[in-house]
């Protein structure tokens, strides 16, 4: 297995006093399994160096997905920048199925024109061709959008490169003081921005479906309370601060409600909160621990963790707009310990943390067939979150006991790792698609 | 530019939130920072607060005992098995000693702070920490301590005391701390 490390240096263009993290992405498995594709370096018309290496961003996106195996630049026999210049035999000779060519032009008004074409080498046809107007800070995003178009054309599935991840980091400074940060980055780990910082623990970030808000748990007042923050304006609001635990907030698929865990009535129970009326509806009633709710994509049921059977397992309960409909039904029967579910966007797969002997691993259960499969093999994996197209699961794991993020394809084939140079990173949450 | 301003606003707001939060209630801490805990304990132990309570009957635990490392009241951590909130016989004795003291001093209150080890999921561990603290609370209540004297908080796995990743560390982290406010 070839290991390739791409070190991504993040820009620290804002808050200069804040020490900035460096995220490293390491493809740990599956590099050679994908479809062969060539992403030819984009030509550049303008002064100085090209503003962004767009082809590199695209190739890295495609490789990370596990579906593609981009050809190394040194193995390319020619470097055309438009379809007219492409000689298909050059590409058949190196066994690629598809070629991406393109160019970037500096425009007089300071913008950039990015053109690209995706060609089928064997049929000799153009699969896609676009001209996109972009500006300097948006060029990485433009590259991710191009990756999304290529991914869709070739796999038939929507790409999820032009999306974000949120996560929590924890680091200790020279005075041994711990700092917790809630950060947001592009799906490839670039453009990290801290949106909330505390000396007290932060937990459980979750995106609103429109990608504008994050809801999370903060101990900033020395107890777990739920906050909601607009990531663009920075506006923040305390949403739940009842007696006891206020935690595990998750947006409903329509963004109008939250499911959450409160122990105000004595022990942890699942509630829904109508964000418009601020009304709470209690969903579970048991003397056991009920927590970690997540929504089914239709918004009509919740899956949650409960130890009502003696040890944590996943249960499902139908919910209406004002409370539960019917009773909880147990979903997991493989092993003695299953918790913290995530449901794939199509509702078919249930990802969870599964304990196998002394290891906590990410497992997936097919809700249609019941087929159960363990995807990872580390000591302590946590917090699975599906990419919005359902093809990958991002989760928290560790490397030499340091918290890192990793992603695995739902079939277990492709794996990658995102780690901070120092400190821990954990509790990843993948955003929905951006709404333009 | 607008972005920079908004981020600065967030940062400022985060600082305000931190600034407003109440100070950590830990052993020996009054209104000082948690870092001063150690010195506070030795210096304030002989403070004038002690005298105002005076001596009690033979063998009874006085306020002073809170600062006495040889007092049975100096045991202030209860430990748990994995995924369990049952309290051991030894820890029941610890609770009895504190319960007796608290019943005699209804003006004194405690925080029962529940914790879990790093294994398992964070939200479940937050609930487990609370379950442990509540199990301890039940025993306090049964022994006549008033509910108003006890506050329950869980930190889940977020505040380990031992940072290693083995059973020795996990055993220390699966705990409930008995924290006296103001002492």
XYZ file of C-alpha atoms in Angstrom:
619
model
C 0.000 0.000 0.000
C 1.441 3.298 -1.042
C 1.108 6.063 1.480
C 0.905 9.554 0.269
C 0.981 12.551 2.515
C -0.267 15.883 1.432
C 0.582 18.615 3.820
C -1.845 21.432 3.624
C -0.749 24.696 5.110
C -3.683 26.725 6.208
C -3.848 30.429 5.737
C -3.933 32.437 8.886
C -5.300 35.576 7.351
C -7.588 36.376 10.232
C -6.968 36.724 13.949
C -3.232 36.893 13.683
C -2.735 36.230 17.378
C -4.280 32.841 17.150
C -1.915 29.961 16.656
C -3.054 28.180 13.558
C -3.344 24.520 13.052
C -1.930 22.551 10.180
C -4.127 19.754 8.942
C -2.494 16.810 7.276
C -4.437 14.457 5.064
C -3.105 10.987 4.685
C -4.684 8.444 2.377
C -4.289 5.256 4.325
C -6.033 2.765 2.109
C -7.644 2.305 -1.248
C -5.560 4.586 -3.425
C -5.183 2.163 -6.293
C -8.691 0.771 -6.254
C -10.426 3.642 -8.037
C -11.112 4.429 -11.689
C -8.043 5.708 -13.577
C -8.369 9.375 -14.533
C -5.894 12.057 -15.620
C -6.268 15.587 -14.322
C -3.885 17.529 -16.550
C -2.304 20.687 -15.048
C -4.470 23.672 -16.001
C -2.669 26.246 -18.122
C -2.461 29.776 -16.811
C -2.789 33.026 -18.707
C -1.844 35.937 -16.493
C 1.025 37.510 -14.621
C 3.253 35.547 -12.241
C 2.380 32.178 -10.790
C -1.122 30.703 -11.107
C -3.332 31.873 -8.228
C -4.260 28.318 -7.234
C -3.208 24.843 -8.388
C -6.744 23.888 -9.344
C -5.824 20.553 -10.950
C -4.088 19.447 -7.745
C -7.151 20.253 -5.661
C -9.361 18.312 -8.080
C -7.024 15.308 -8.217
C -6.791 15.234 -4.404
C -10.603 15.412 -4.102
C -11.095 12.559 -6.552
C -8.451 10.416 -4.891
C -9.893 11.012 -1.417
C -13.298 9.799 -2.505
C -11.888 6.330 -3.114
C -13.663 6.162 -6.480
C -10.724 7.462 -8.522
C -7.044 6.845 -8.977
C -5.637 10.002 -10.614
C -2.588 9.555 -12.849
C 0.711 11.024 -11.584
C 1.785 14.111 -13.514
C 5.124 12.515 -14.470
C 3.290 9.702 -16.273
C 1.408 12.062 -18.591
C 2.666 11.955 -22.192
C 1.271 15.390 -23.018
C -0.273 18.319 -21.176
C -3.093 19.681 -23.311
C -5.273 22.447 -21.862
C -8.356 22.063 -24.067
C -10.292 19.271 -25.778
C -9.040 20.192 -29.258
C -5.455 19.458 -28.202
C -6.210 16.091 -26.610
C -4.926 13.072 -28.523
C -6.904 10.165 -27.149
C -4.215 7.618 -27.993
C -1.816 9.369 -25.569
C -4.264 8.614 -22.796
C -5.233 5.131 -23.883
C -1.506 4.358 -23.770
C -1.417 5.125 -20.042
C -4.696 3.315 -19.371
C -6.877 6.136 -18.149
C -10.629 6.135 -18.775
C -11.118 9.878 -18.559
C -9.115 13.091 -18.946
C -9.734 16.483 -17.380
C -8.185 19.474 -19.127
C -8.567 23.147 -18.390
C -7.176 26.625 -18.193
C -7.328 29.673 -15.974
C -7.317 33.185 -17.383
C -6.812 36.403 -15.445
C -9.521 38.884 -16.488
C -9.018 42.672 -16.645
C -11.468 43.191 -13.745
C -9.374 41.033 -11.409
C -11.553 37.946 -11.665
C -10.534 34.602 -13.125
C -12.131 32.574 -15.858
C -11.765 28.848 -15.203
C -12.610 26.544 -18.125
C -12.513 22.797 -17.960
C -13.556 19.805 -20.018
C -14.030 16.198 -19.005
C -13.385 13.710 -21.819
C -14.150 10.022 -22.215
C -10.926 8.546 -23.585
C -12.436 5.432 -25.165
C -15.555 6.959 -26.700
C -13.663 10.106 -27.635
C -16.503 12.297 -26.389
C -16.852 15.245 -24.065
C -18.741 14.362 -20.878
C -18.785 17.854 -19.427
C -17.465 21.292 -20.211
C -17.906 24.477 -18.217
C -16.562 27.981 -17.969
C -16.725 29.368 -14.439
C -16.038 32.911 -13.336
C -14.301 33.009 -9.981
C -12.375 35.264 -7.662
C -9.200 34.618 -5.737
C -10.693 33.599 -2.387
C -13.208 31.348 -4.157
C -10.806 29.453 -6.403
C -10.506 26.469 -4.066
C -14.269 26.307 -3.970
C -14.400 26.460 -7.770
C -12.017 23.481 -7.848
C -14.301 21.550 -5.467
C -17.301 22.390 -7.671
C -15.442 21.031 -10.693
C -14.665 17.860 -8.679
C -18.377 17.560 -7.915
C -19.260 17.798 -11.622
C -16.653 15.153 -12.566
C -17.776 12.863 -9.750
C -21.409 13.131 -10.801
C -20.692 12.534 -14.500
C -18.626 9.436 -13.887
C -20.207 7.773 -10.848
C -23.755 9.024 -11.391
C -23.758 10.029 -7.743
C -23.710 13.577 -6.431
C -20.270 14.716 -5.212
C -19.728 16.135 -1.733
C -16.483 18.042 -2.202
C -18.022 21.514 -2.018
C -19.112 21.001 1.585
C -17.819 21.711 5.061
C -16.877 19.785 8.152
C -17.137 21.051 11.715
C -15.136 19.566 14.565
C -13.836 20.194 18.063
C -10.158 20.626 18.831
C -8.438 20.594 22.175
C -4.911 21.768 22.891
C -2.751 22.598 25.887
C -0.643 25.749 25.901
C 2.684 26.374 27.628
C 0.933 27.264 30.871
C -0.819 23.878 30.778
C -4.120 25.595 30.131
C -6.467 23.671 27.897
C -8.324 25.418 25.089
C -11.268 23.925 23.234
C -12.204 25.205 19.800
C -15.147 24.614 17.557
C -13.783 24.833 14.029
C -15.171 24.712 10.505
C -13.122 23.720 7.449
C -13.657 22.783 3.811
C -14.262 19.071 3.293
C -10.564 18.670 2.417
C -9.463 20.249 5.698
C -8.501 23.599 4.145
C -9.588 27.047 5.289
C -9.997 26.115 8.918
C -11.736 28.786 10.940
C -12.374 28.759 14.648
C -15.900 29.855 15.360
C -16.073 29.340 19.107
C -13.393 29.006 21.726
C -13.570 28.076 25.388
C -11.414 27.019 28.313
C -14.189 24.553 29.102
C -15.073 21.448 27.096
C -17.109 21.710 23.880
C -19.065 18.808 22.457
C -21.422 17.508 19.820
C -21.458 20.054 16.978
C -24.272 19.590 14.465
C -25.099 21.548 11.300
C -28.391 23.126 10.404
C -29.485 21.710 7.035
C -28.962 25.126 5.385
C -25.352 25.165 6.599
C -25.790 28.517 8.326
C -25.893 27.459 11.959
C -24.096 25.079 14.235
C -25.675 23.783 17.388
C -23.330 22.411 20.050
C -22.776 21.720 23.738
C -20.552 24.008 25.784
C -19.448 23.747 29.409
C -18.527 27.450 29.437
C -20.720 27.887 32.518
C -19.287 24.711 34.056
C -22.196 22.540 33.029
C -23.401 21.105 29.747
C -25.668 23.585 27.943
C -26.788 23.868 24.339
C -25.826 26.836 22.169
C -26.669 27.765 18.636
C -24.353 29.897 16.556
C -24.737 31.528 13.179
C -21.403 30.748 11.569
C -21.461 33.766 9.270
C -22.523 36.516 11.670
C -21.086 34.841 14.759
C -24.337 35.524 16.597
C -24.722 33.051 19.429
C -27.668 32.081 21.602
C -28.048 29.762 24.579
C -30.821 27.374 23.635
C -31.161 25.001 26.569
C -29.881 25.378 30.109
C -32.218 23.269 32.183
C -31.165 21.590 35.381
C -28.970 18.575 34.650
C -27.728 17.572 31.240
C -28.507 19.625 28.123
C -26.836 17.823 25.268
C -26.778 15.828 22.017
C -28.579 18.453 19.873
C -29.407 17.418 16.293
C -31.296 19.382 13.656
C -34.289 17.780 12.010
C -33.904 17.337 8.234
C -36.189 20.346 7.586
C -34.247 22.479 10.075
C -37.376 23.391 12.021
C -36.792 21.238 15.086
C -34.030 19.873 17.216
C -33.825 16.510 18.895
C -31.861 16.746 22.136
C -31.167 15.077 25.460
C -32.290 16.660 28.732
C -32.149 15.184 32.219
C -34.315 17.883 33.800
C -36.997 15.339 34.691
C -34.586 13.083 36.551
C -32.640 11.075 34.011
C -31.570 11.578 30.402
C -34.546 11.537 28.019
C -34.938 12.469 24.363
C -36.956 15.591 23.546
C -37.774 17.521 20.432
C -37.699 21.303 20.448
C -39.741 23.320 17.980
C -37.364 26.136 17.062
C -40.191 28.493 16.112
C -42.444 28.129 19.133
C -39.668 27.082 21.535
C -41.912 24.260 22.724
C -40.394 21.072 24.077
C -41.900 17.636 23.526
C -40.719 14.672 25.521
C -40.155 11.627 23.332
C -38.812 8.883 25.617
C -39.955 7.698 29.038
C -37.670 5.196 30.683
C -35.590 5.019 33.812
C -32.547 4.151 31.681
C -30.158 6.435 29.833
C -31.701 7.623 26.563
C -29.427 9.881 24.524
C -27.650 10.516 21.195
C -30.759 10.997 19.062
C -30.483 11.253 15.298
C -33.221 11.784 12.704
C -34.329 9.494 9.961
C -34.135 11.472 6.674
C -37.930 11.789 6.451
C -38.017 13.542 9.835
C -40.671 11.088 11.071
C -38.529 8.964 13.370
C -35.520 9.166 15.645
C -32.809 6.612 16.282
C -31.207 6.888 19.725
C -28.963 5.119 22.223
C -30.533 3.522 25.281
C -29.210 1.170 27.951
C -32.761 0.098 28.901
C -31.829 -3.470 27.943
C -28.820 -3.489 30.254
C -26.194 -2.161 27.868
C -26.285 0.527 25.171
C -28.145 -0.410 21.990
C -29.862 1.580 19.264
C -33.626 2.063 19.214
C -36.020 3.706 16.839
C -39.120 5.673 17.706
C -41.633 7.373 15.405
C -42.205 11.030 16.231
C -44.884 13.491 15.256
C -44.753 17.247 15.623
C -45.901 17.103 19.244
C -44.387 13.933 20.629
C -43.838 10.243 20.068
C -46.041 8.121 17.874
C -45.948 4.541 19.073
C -43.246 2.811 21.032
C -39.494 2.365 20.753
C -38.224 -0.572 18.786
C -34.756 -2.036 19.177
C -32.642 -1.939 15.997
C -29.271 -3.458 16.885
C -28.623 -7.026 17.959
C -25.014 -7.586 16.863
C -22.766 -7.408 19.911
C -23.394 -6.103 23.395
C -22.624 -2.445 22.877
C -23.847 -0.177 20.059
C -24.225 3.596 20.378
C -24.169 7.049 18.719
C -25.985 6.319 15.493
C -25.737 8.248 12.245
C -28.210 7.554 9.440
C -27.177 7.760 5.777
C -28.969 10.481 3.781
C -31.002 7.857 1.885
C -32.065 6.240 5.165
C -30.648 2.870 4.238
C -27.556 2.595 6.443
C -27.098 3.025 10.144
C -23.531 3.855 11.201
C -22.671 3.444 14.874
C -19.959 2.926 17.440
C -19.778 -0.800 18.076
C -17.831 -2.422 20.882
C -16.058 -5.630 19.951
C -14.212 -7.031 22.983
C -12.171 -4.018 24.123
C -12.335 -2.075 20.893
C -14.783 0.636 19.907
C -15.175 0.616 16.147
C -17.373 2.116 13.470
C -19.899 -0.369 12.127
C -22.660 -0.095 9.559
C -25.980 -1.892 9.521
C -28.035 -2.126 6.369
C -31.540 -1.275 7.584
C -33.095 -3.086 4.638
C -31.270 -6.407 4.798
C -30.059 -6.273 8.405
C -26.514 -6.972 7.191
C -23.996 -5.758 9.791
C -20.413 -4.863 9.036
C -17.485 -3.449 11.044
C -15.622 -0.847 8.976
C -12.702 0.153 11.167
C -10.178 -1.583 13.341
C -8.823 0.832 15.933
C -9.035 1.002 19.698
C -11.316 3.973 20.086
C -13.394 5.246 17.161
C -16.215 7.706 17.752
C -18.727 10.136 16.268
C -19.525 8.787 12.788
C -21.036 11.325 10.377
C -22.111 10.658 6.775
C -21.044 12.832 3.864
C -24.171 14.410 2.332
C -23.985 12.049 -0.664
C -23.753 9.068 1.679
C -20.561 7.657 0.172
C -18.179 8.384 3.068
C -18.321 8.335 6.849
C -16.082 10.738 8.748
C -15.300 9.762 12.346
C -12.935 10.445 15.225
C -10.108 8.046 15.928
C -6.591 8.300 17.305
C -3.023 8.066 16.172
C -0.550 7.304 18.946
C -3.296 8.234 21.409
C -3.787 11.617 19.768
C -7.231 12.470 18.474
C -7.448 12.586 14.669
C -10.261 12.464 12.139
C -10.587 9.722 9.612
C -12.976 8.945 6.794
C -13.959 5.606 5.396
C -16.118 4.785 2.406
C -19.343 3.015 3.306
C -18.021 -0.131 1.614
C -14.874 0.090 3.758
C -12.638 0.326 0.670
C -11.172 3.815 0.904
C -9.764 5.315 4.076
C -8.133 8.625 4.827
C -6.976 10.496 7.868
C -6.999 14.162 8.858
C -4.837 15.136 11.795
C -3.747 18.329 13.472
C -0.029 18.779 13.941
C -0.557 19.177 17.670
C -3.494 18.712 19.969
C -6.571 16.607 19.510
C -9.265 16.869 16.895
C -12.570 15.076 17.360
C -16.335 14.975 16.895
C -16.509 15.686 13.178
C -19.827 16.692 11.641
C -20.212 16.814 7.882
C -22.430 19.610 6.564
C -25.286 19.195 4.108
C -24.884 20.383 0.538
C -24.416 24.106 0.209
C -27.550 25.935 -0.776
C -26.729 28.498 -3.420
C -13.345 42.829 6.384
C -16.906 42.089 7.483
C -15.808 38.541 8.102
C -12.918 39.628 10.317
C -15.230 41.806 12.355
C -17.753 39.046 12.819
C -15.079 36.615 13.905
C -13.699 39.133 16.363
C -17.213 39.622 17.672
C -17.538 35.900 18.209
C -14.192 35.788 19.959
C -15.197 38.700 22.164
C -18.505 37.125 22.950
C -16.800 33.868 23.825
C -14.563 35.778 26.209
C -17.563 37.473 27.785
C -19.221 34.121 28.261
C -16.125 32.813 29.954
C -15.813 35.917 32.038
C -19.349 35.638 33.351
C -19.105 32.024 34.293
C -18.871 31.186 37.931
C -15.596 30.060 39.352
C -14.788 26.387 39.644
C -15.987 24.971 42.896
C -13.215 22.788 44.107
C -11.704 21.697 47.335
C -10.411 24.670 49.246
C -11.393 27.185 46.622
C -13.264 30.296 47.598
C -13.326 33.120 45.159
C -9.913 32.596 43.759
C -8.779 30.852 40.654
C -8.607 27.113 40.629
C -4.838 27.306 40.300
C -4.609 28.615 43.846
C -6.336 25.563 45.259
C -3.338 24.076 46.972
C -2.248 27.202 48.814
C -5.811 28.061 49.758
C -6.293 24.749 51.436
C -3.314 25.149 53.726
C -3.758 28.828 54.465
C -7.466 29.179 54.812
C -7.844 26.051 56.855
C -7.065 27.984 59.954
C -9.260 30.894 58.956
C -11.800 32.570 61.191
C -14.695 30.698 59.606
C -13.660 27.624 61.522
C -13.887 29.287 64.876
C -17.438 30.458 64.362
C -18.657 26.874 64.446
C -16.605 25.925 67.492
C -16.092 22.463 68.753
C -18.834 19.914 68.764
C -19.485 16.839 70.806
C -16.866 14.170 71.253
C -15.933 12.459 68.044
C -18.224 14.612 65.909
C -16.782 15.951 62.715
C -16.289 19.687 62.761
C -15.907 22.113 59.948
C -12.217 21.984 60.596
C -12.195 18.346 59.547
C -12.759 19.427 55.970
C -9.190 20.660 55.878
C -7.675 17.863 57.894
C -5.909 15.358 55.657
C -6.310 12.695 58.380
C -10.043 13.165 58.688
C -12.285 10.560 57.048
C -13.806 13.557 55.264
C -10.640 13.919 53.209
C -11.742 10.966 51.095
C -13.747 12.692 48.419
C -13.672 10.507 45.337
C -15.860 7.491 44.598
C -14.766 5.001 41.940
C -16.787 2.847 39.528
C -16.548 -0.175 37.274
C -16.800 0.161 33.501
C -20.302 1.132 32.336
C -21.503 0.881 35.940
C -23.004 3.266 38.455
C -23.011 0.908 41.434
C -21.279 2.125 44.524
C -18.778 -0.136 46.275
C -18.991 -1.011 49.973
C -15.919 1.086 50.645
C -17.385 4.132 48.920
C -20.644 3.645 50.827
C -18.631 4.190 53.986
C -17.095 7.328 52.528
C -20.570 8.597 51.703
C -21.807 7.794 55.232
C -19.062 9.903 56.784
C -19.881 12.864 54.545
C -23.609 12.352 54.973
C -23.270 12.456 58.735
C -21.263 15.651 58.487
C -23.697 17.282 56.062
C -26.729 16.333 58.164
C -25.091 18.089 61.086
C -24.295 21.113 58.922
C -27.319 21.859 56.790
C -25.785 25.197 55.824
C -23.024 23.411 53.919
C -23.621 22.148 50.421
C -21.744 19.926 48.013
C -21.473 19.265 44.329
C -21.382 15.655 43.171
C -19.406 15.759 39.947
C -19.686 12.630 37.812
C -17.064 11.485 35.315
C -16.405 8.620 32.924
C -13.331 7.152 31.280
C -12.497 7.800 27.629
C -14.029 4.602 26.298
C -17.461 4.634 24.760
C -19.180 7.597 23.172
C -18.998 11.118 24.591
C -22.709 11.768 24.967
C -23.358 8.386 26.520
C -20.499 9.032 28.932
C -22.000 12.387 29.849
C -25.175 10.543 30.826
C -23.179 7.865 32.620
C -21.331 10.501 34.680
C -24.670 11.898 35.763
C -26.008 8.440 36.567
C -23.008 7.852 38.855
C -23.454 11.193 40.608
C -27.167 10.469 41.068
C -26.447 7.032 42.515
C -24.232 8.734 45.104
C -26.885 11.398 45.720
C -29.461 8.701 46.515
C -27.269 7.408 49.336
C -26.773 10.921 50.711
C -30.526 11.513 50.700
C -31.217 8.171 52.384
C -28.906 9.234 55.166
C -30.802 12.400 55.864
C -28.941 14.966 53.786
C -31.307 17.529 52.322
C -31.727 17.651 48.553
C -31.000 21.382 48.683
C -27.480 20.622 49.920
C -26.574 18.643 46.807
C -25.954 19.741 43.260
C -25.279 17.244 40.470
C -22.976 17.923 37.542
C -21.578 15.586 34.912
C -18.513 16.184 32.799
C -18.672 12.797 31.080
C -15.259 11.870 29.719
C -14.251 15.495 29.155
C -12.263 16.007 32.365
C -9.998 13.020 33.001
C -7.630 13.172 36.000
C -5.349 10.485 34.581
C -4.276 10.980 30.991
C -2.915 7.541 30.190
C -4.863 5.038 28.119
C -4.862 1.937 30.281
C -6.965 0.364 33.025
C -4.999 2.160 35.762
C -5.940 5.528 34.284
C -9.490 4.516 33.372
C -10.147 3.336 36.937
C -9.123 6.745 38.278
C -11.285 8.544 35.732
C -14.506 6.597 36.379
C -15.377 8.641 39.424
C -17.657 10.944 41.350
C -15.961 13.826 43.144
C -17.498 15.234 46.295
C -16.834 18.964 46.115
C -17.532 21.266 49.047
C -18.383 24.773 47.947
C -16.309 27.265 49.807
C -14.095 24.699 51.507
